[in-house]
Amino acid sequence: MQELTETLLSDFKLRDSLLAQQQELFAVFDGAPFPIMLTEGPDHLLRYANGKQGSAFGLVPQFSPGRHVLPGLEAIGVFGAMDDAFHTGQAATLARASIQTYDSHTLQDFNFLCTPVRTSPAAPISGVLTVAMNTTGQDFAGSEQRAFAANVQERFERLGAGGLPGGMPGQRAESAGYRG
């Protein structure tokens, strides 16, 4: 019984540590100055979006199939780039895509960086992290997006397989970018 108790306590401590790391990761997302969404699986079920994502491209229910609930992003090719990232395991970029956002009355230009998400370097791809950078009126190379995505990927790998069965980090109960 004592051995079982010690094992359970160790498991609870590990779970609490993973939850704290997940909260830290989502705090990074929440504080980012650009739209971010995290999808799961080849159908791109929306797991998370920060407030900037919701303001720009629309508030949608969590776990919705992305290309169906965000038709504007589908129309400009974002989900095609996400498909490429998910299936090839390589980051995919959609540059200078023009879209009218919910928070602007004029067309805005965005660069989208779609980065496959793995929980470890050898793990299968479990989702895609998409970062959108408004480049309207700018010549922007995307280095800030790539640095941000690399930082997030490193954090996912540190979280490891302690997330959900599909390998994604645990869900956040409330997300500024989603309404349910």
mmCIF file of C-alpha atoms in Angstrom:
data_model
loop_
_atom_site.group_PDB
_atom_site.id
_atom_site.type_symbol
_atom_site.label_atom_id
_atom_site.label_comp_id
_atom_site.label_asym_id
_atom_site.label_seq_id
_atom_site.Cartn_x
_atom_site.Cartn_y
_atom_site.Cartn_z
ATOM 1 C CA MET A 1 0.000 0.000 0.000
ATOM 2 C CA GLN A 2 2.803 2.397 0.865
ATOM 3 C CA GLU A 3 4.485 1.713 -2.489
ATOM 4 C CA LEU A 4 1.209 2.390 -4.297
ATOM 5 C CA THR A 5 0.731 5.602 -2.309
ATOM 6 C CA GLU A 6 4.242 6.796 -3.202
ATOM 7 C CA THR A 7 3.658 5.998 -6.877
ATOM 8 C CA LEU A 8 0.370 7.915 -6.869
ATOM 9 C CA LEU A 9 1.964 10.916 -5.140
ATOM 10 C CA SER A 10 4.773 10.890 -7.690
ATOM 11 C CA ASP A 11 2.241 10.762 -10.545
ATOM 12 C CA PHE A 12 0.279 13.677 -9.052
ATOM 13 C CA LYS A 13 3.447 15.762 -8.715
ATOM 14 C CA LEU A 14 4.363 15.040 -12.333
ATOM 15 C CA ARG A 15 0.861 15.956 -13.498
ATOM 16 C CA ASP A 16 0.948 19.204 -11.517
ATOM 17 C CA SER A 17 4.334 20.059 -13.040
ATOM 18 C CA LEU A 18 3.013 19.411 -16.569
ATOM 19 C CA LEU A 19 -0.073 21.535 -15.896
ATOM 20 C CA ALA A 20 2.125 24.391 -14.690
ATOM 21 C CA GLN A 21 4.248 24.115 -17.846
ATOM 22 C CA GLN A 22 1.115 24.099 -20.010
ATOM 23 C CA GLN A 23 -0.167 27.209 -18.259
ATOM 24 C CA GLU A 24 3.182 28.886 -18.888
ATOM 25 C CA LEU A 25 2.982 27.986 -22.580
ATOM 26 C CA PHE A 26 -0.558 29.334 -22.910
ATOM 27 C CA ALA A 27 0.516 32.525 -21.115
ATOM 28 C CA VAL A 28 3.119 32.994 -23.862
ATOM 29 C CA PHE A 29 0.358 32.536 -26.462
ATOM 30 C CA ASP A 30 -1.978 34.933 -24.659
ATOM 31 C CA GLY A 31 0.691 37.632 -24.475
ATOM 32 C CA ALA A 32 1.766 37.389 -28.108
ATOM 33 C CA PRO A 33 1.073 40.506 -30.197
ATOM 34 C CA PHE A 34 -0.126 38.470 -33.202
ATOM 35 C CA PRO A 35 -2.784 35.825 -33.951
ATOM 36 C CA ILE A 36 -1.922 32.262 -32.927
ATOM 37 C CA MET A 37 -3.893 29.051 -33.246
ATOM 38 C CA LEU A 38 -3.054 25.500 -32.333
ATOM 39 C CA THR A 39 -4.802 22.660 -34.131
ATOM 40 C CA GLU A 40 -4.817 18.930 -33.588
ATOM 41 C CA GLY A 41 -4.708 16.132 -36.123
ATOM 42 C CA PRO A 42 -4.984 16.086 -39.908
ATOM 43 C CA ASP A 43 -8.476 17.646 -39.765
ATOM 44 C CA HIS A 44 -7.072 20.647 -37.856
ATOM 45 C CA LEU A 45 -9.454 20.569 -34.909
ATOM 46 C CA LEU A 46 -9.026 23.901 -33.155
ATOM 47 C CA ARG A 47 -7.472 23.322 -29.745
ATOM 48 C CA TYR A 48 -6.539 26.874 -28.853
ATOM 49 C CA ALA A 49 -6.520 30.404 -30.225
ATOM 50 C CA ASN A 50 -5.326 33.525 -28.521
ATOM 51 C CA GLY A 51 -7.420 36.682 -28.336
ATOM 52 C CA LYS A 52 -5.630 38.221 -31.336
ATOM 53 C CA GLN A 53 -6.693 35.231 -33.462
ATOM 54 C CA GLY A 54 -10.320 35.632 -32.433
ATOM 55 C CA SER A 55 -10.287 39.395 -33.003
ATOM 56 C CA ALA A 56 -8.789 39.103 -36.463
ATOM 57 C CA PHE A 57 -10.306 35.937 -37.915
ATOM 58 C CA GLY A 58 -13.348 35.181 -35.771
ATOM 59 C CA LEU A 59 -14.340 33.548 -32.503
ATOM 60 C CA VAL A 60 -15.213 29.896 -32.959
ATOM 61 C CA PRO A 61 -15.991 26.925 -30.693
ATOM 62 C CA GLN A 62 -13.070 24.896 -29.429
ATOM 63 C CA PHE A 63 -12.583 21.488 -31.141
ATOM 64 C CA SER A 64 -14.306 22.711 -34.310
ATOM 65 C CA PRO A 65 -12.867 21.564 -37.645
ATOM 66 C CA GLY A 66 -10.851 24.644 -38.592
ATOM 67 C CA ARG A 67 -11.454 24.810 -42.323
ATOM 68 C CA HIS A 68 -15.222 24.712 -41.776
ATOM 69 C CA VAL A 69 -15.475 27.369 -39.072
ATOM 70 C CA LEU A 70 -12.824 29.726 -40.478
ATOM 71 C CA PRO A 71 -13.776 29.836 -44.180
ATOM 72 C CA GLY A 72 -11.862 33.079 -44.762
ATOM 73 C CA LEU A 73 -8.597 31.376 -43.795
ATOM 74 C CA GLU A 74 -9.516 28.367 -45.930
ATOM 75 C CA ALA A 75 -10.225 30.646 -48.928
ATOM 76 C CA ILE A 76 -6.776 32.271 -48.840
ATOM 77 C CA GLY A 77 -4.917 28.956 -48.452
ATOM 78 C CA VAL A 78 -3.996 28.867 -44.757
ATOM 79 C CA PHE A 79 -5.361 25.349 -44.245
ATOM 80 C CA GLY A 80 -3.494 24.157 -47.356
ATOM 81 C CA ALA A 81 -0.256 25.388 -45.746
ATOM 82 C CA MET A 82 -1.284 23.686 -42.509
ATOM 83 C CA ASP A 83 -1.888 20.436 -44.436
ATOM 84 C CA ASP A 84 1.615 20.724 -45.913
ATOM 85 C CA ALA A 85 3.164 21.245 -42.472
ATOM 86 C CA PHE A 86 1.225 18.364 -40.935
ATOM 87 C CA HIS A 87 1.986 15.867 -43.706
ATOM 88 C CA THR A 88 5.605 16.797 -44.477
ATOM 89 C CA GLY A 89 6.792 17.561 -40.957
ATOM 90 C CA GLN A 90 8.307 20.812 -42.220
ATOM 91 C CA ALA A 91 7.199 24.362 -41.497
ATOM 92 C CA ALA A 92 5.129 25.882 -44.299
ATOM 93 C CA THR A 93 4.739 29.573 -45.047
ATOM 94 C CA LEU A 94 1.915 31.393 -46.765
ATOM 95 C CA ALA A 95 3.248 34.859 -47.571
ATOM 96 C CA ARG A 96 1.335 38.025 -48.316
ATOM 97 C CA ALA A 97 -2.132 36.554 -48.060
ATOM 98 C CA SER A 98 -4.763 39.310 -48.156
ATOM 99 C CA ILE A 99 -7.884 39.018 -46.035
ATOM 100 C CA GLN A 100 -10.393 41.378 -44.468
ATOM 101 C CA THR A 101 -10.240 40.828 -40.736
ATOM 102 C CA TYR A 102 -12.958 41.358 -38.172
ATOM 103 C CA ASP A 103 -10.970 44.151 -36.552
ATOM 104 C CA SER A 104 -10.322 46.145 -39.771
ATOM 105 C CA HIS A 105 -12.518 47.402 -42.586
ATOM 106 C CA THR A 106 -9.780 47.123 -45.220
ATOM 107 C CA LEU A 107 -7.849 44.195 -46.643
ATOM 108 C CA GLN A 108 -4.860 43.267 -44.531
ATOM 109 C CA ASP A 109 -1.754 41.366 -45.667
ATOM 110 C CA PHE A 110 -0.546 38.513 -43.485
ATOM 111 C CA ASN A 111 2.312 36.066 -43.489
ATOM 112 C CA PHE A 112 1.253 32.736 -41.983
ATOM 113 C CA LEU A 113 3.839 30.356 -40.564
ATOM 114 C CA CYS A 114 2.498 26.836 -39.992
ATOM 115 C CA THR A 115 4.776 24.706 -37.821
ATOM 116 C CA PRO A 116 4.179 21.004 -37.161
ATOM 117 C CA VAL A 117 3.931 20.184 -33.464
ATOM 118 C CA ARG A 118 5.595 17.138 -31.930
ATOM 119 C CA THR A 119 5.904 16.251 -28.280
ATOM 120 C CA SER A 120 9.481 15.048 -28.862
ATOM 121 C CA PRO A 121 11.820 15.053 -31.845
ATOM 122 C CA ALA A 122 10.980 11.400 -32.638
ATOM 123 C CA ALA A 123 7.236 11.606 -31.927
ATOM 124 C CA PRO A 124 4.660 11.708 -34.717
ATOM 125 C CA ILE A 125 3.208 15.072 -35.622
ATOM 126 C CA SER A 126 0.171 15.748 -33.454
ATOM 127 C CA GLY A 127 -0.902 19.170 -34.711
ATOM 128 C CA VAL A 128 0.054 22.490 -36.238
ATOM 129 C CA LEU A 129 0.895 25.809 -34.623
ATOM 130 C CA THR A 130 -0.051 28.689 -36.915
ATOM 131 C CA VAL A 131 1.260 32.187 -36.296
ATOM 132 C CA ALA A 132 -0.053 35.094 -38.399
ATOM 133 C CA MET A 133 1.922 38.298 -38.762
ATOM 134 C CA ASN A 134 0.201 41.373 -40.175
ATOM 135 C CA THR A 135 2.553 42.736 -42.833
ATOM 136 C CA THR A 136 0.293 45.389 -44.318
ATOM 137 C CA GLY A 137 2.568 48.099 -45.679
ATOM 138 C CA GLN A 138 5.752 46.314 -44.522
ATOM 139 C CA ASP A 139 8.498 44.223 -46.027
ATOM 140 C CA PHE A 140 8.633 41.601 -43.286
ATOM 141 C CA ALA A 141 10.814 38.521 -43.607
ATOM 142 C CA GLY A 142 9.128 36.500 -40.849
ATOM 143 C CA SER A 143 12.138 35.961 -38.572
ATOM 144 C CA GLU A 144 10.097 36.936 -35.498
ATOM 145 C CA GLN A 145 7.467 34.318 -36.380
ATOM 146 C CA ARG A 146 10.074 31.590 -36.894
ATOM 147 C CA ALA A 147 11.805 32.400 -33.596
ATOM 148 C CA PHE A 148 8.477 32.345 -31.767
ATOM 149 C CA ALA A 149 7.454 29.009 -33.368
ATOM 150 C CA ALA A 150 10.839 27.437 -32.534
ATOM 151 C CA ASN A 151 10.486 28.553 -28.911
ATOM 152 C CA VAL A 152 6.989 27.062 -28.705
ATOM 153 C CA GLN A 153 8.109 23.779 -30.314
ATOM 154 C CA GLU A 154 10.883 23.489 -27.733
ATOM 155 C CA ARG A 155 8.323 23.985 -24.969
ATOM 156 C CA PHE A 156 6.053 21.299 -26.439
ATOM 157 C CA GLU A 157 8.949 18.871 -26.495
ATOM 158 C CA ARG A 158 9.751 19.699 -22.867
ATOM 159 C CA LEU A 159 6.126 18.959 -21.976
ATOM 160 C CA GLY A 160 6.556 15.584 -23.661
ATOM 161 C CA ALA A 161 3.832 13.011 -23.879
ATOM 162 C CA GLY A 162 2.333 14.102 -20.565
ATOM 163 C CA GLY A 163 -0.497 15.849 -22.380
ATOM 164 C CA LEU A 164 -3.549 14.280 -23.926
ATOM 165 C CA PRO A 165 -3.627 10.800 -25.461
ATOM 166 C CA GLY A 166 -3.149 12.333 -28.911
ATOM 167 C CA GLY A 167 0.094 13.891 -27.721
ATOM 168 C CA MET A 168 -1.180 17.469 -27.559
ATOM 169 C CA PRO A 169 -0.892 19.479 -24.357
ATOM 170 C CA GLY A 170 -3.962 19.454 -22.152
ATOM 171 C CA GLN A 171 -6.865 21.671 -23.051
ATOM 172 C CA ARG A 172 -7.317 25.056 -21.528
ATOM 173 C CA ALA A 173 -10.727 25.537 -19.990
ATOM 174 C CA GLU A 174 -11.260 29.084 -21.276
ATOM 175 C CA SER A 175 -9.607 30.550 -24.324
ATOM 176 C CA ALA A 176 -9.896 34.178 -25.295
ATOM 177 C CA GLY A 177 -9.971 33.185 -28.937
ATOM 178 C CA TYR A 178 -12.874 30.776 -28.629
ATOM 179 C CA ARG A 179 -16.393 31.005 -27.462
ATOM 180 C CA GLY A 180 -18.309 27.864 -26.814
#
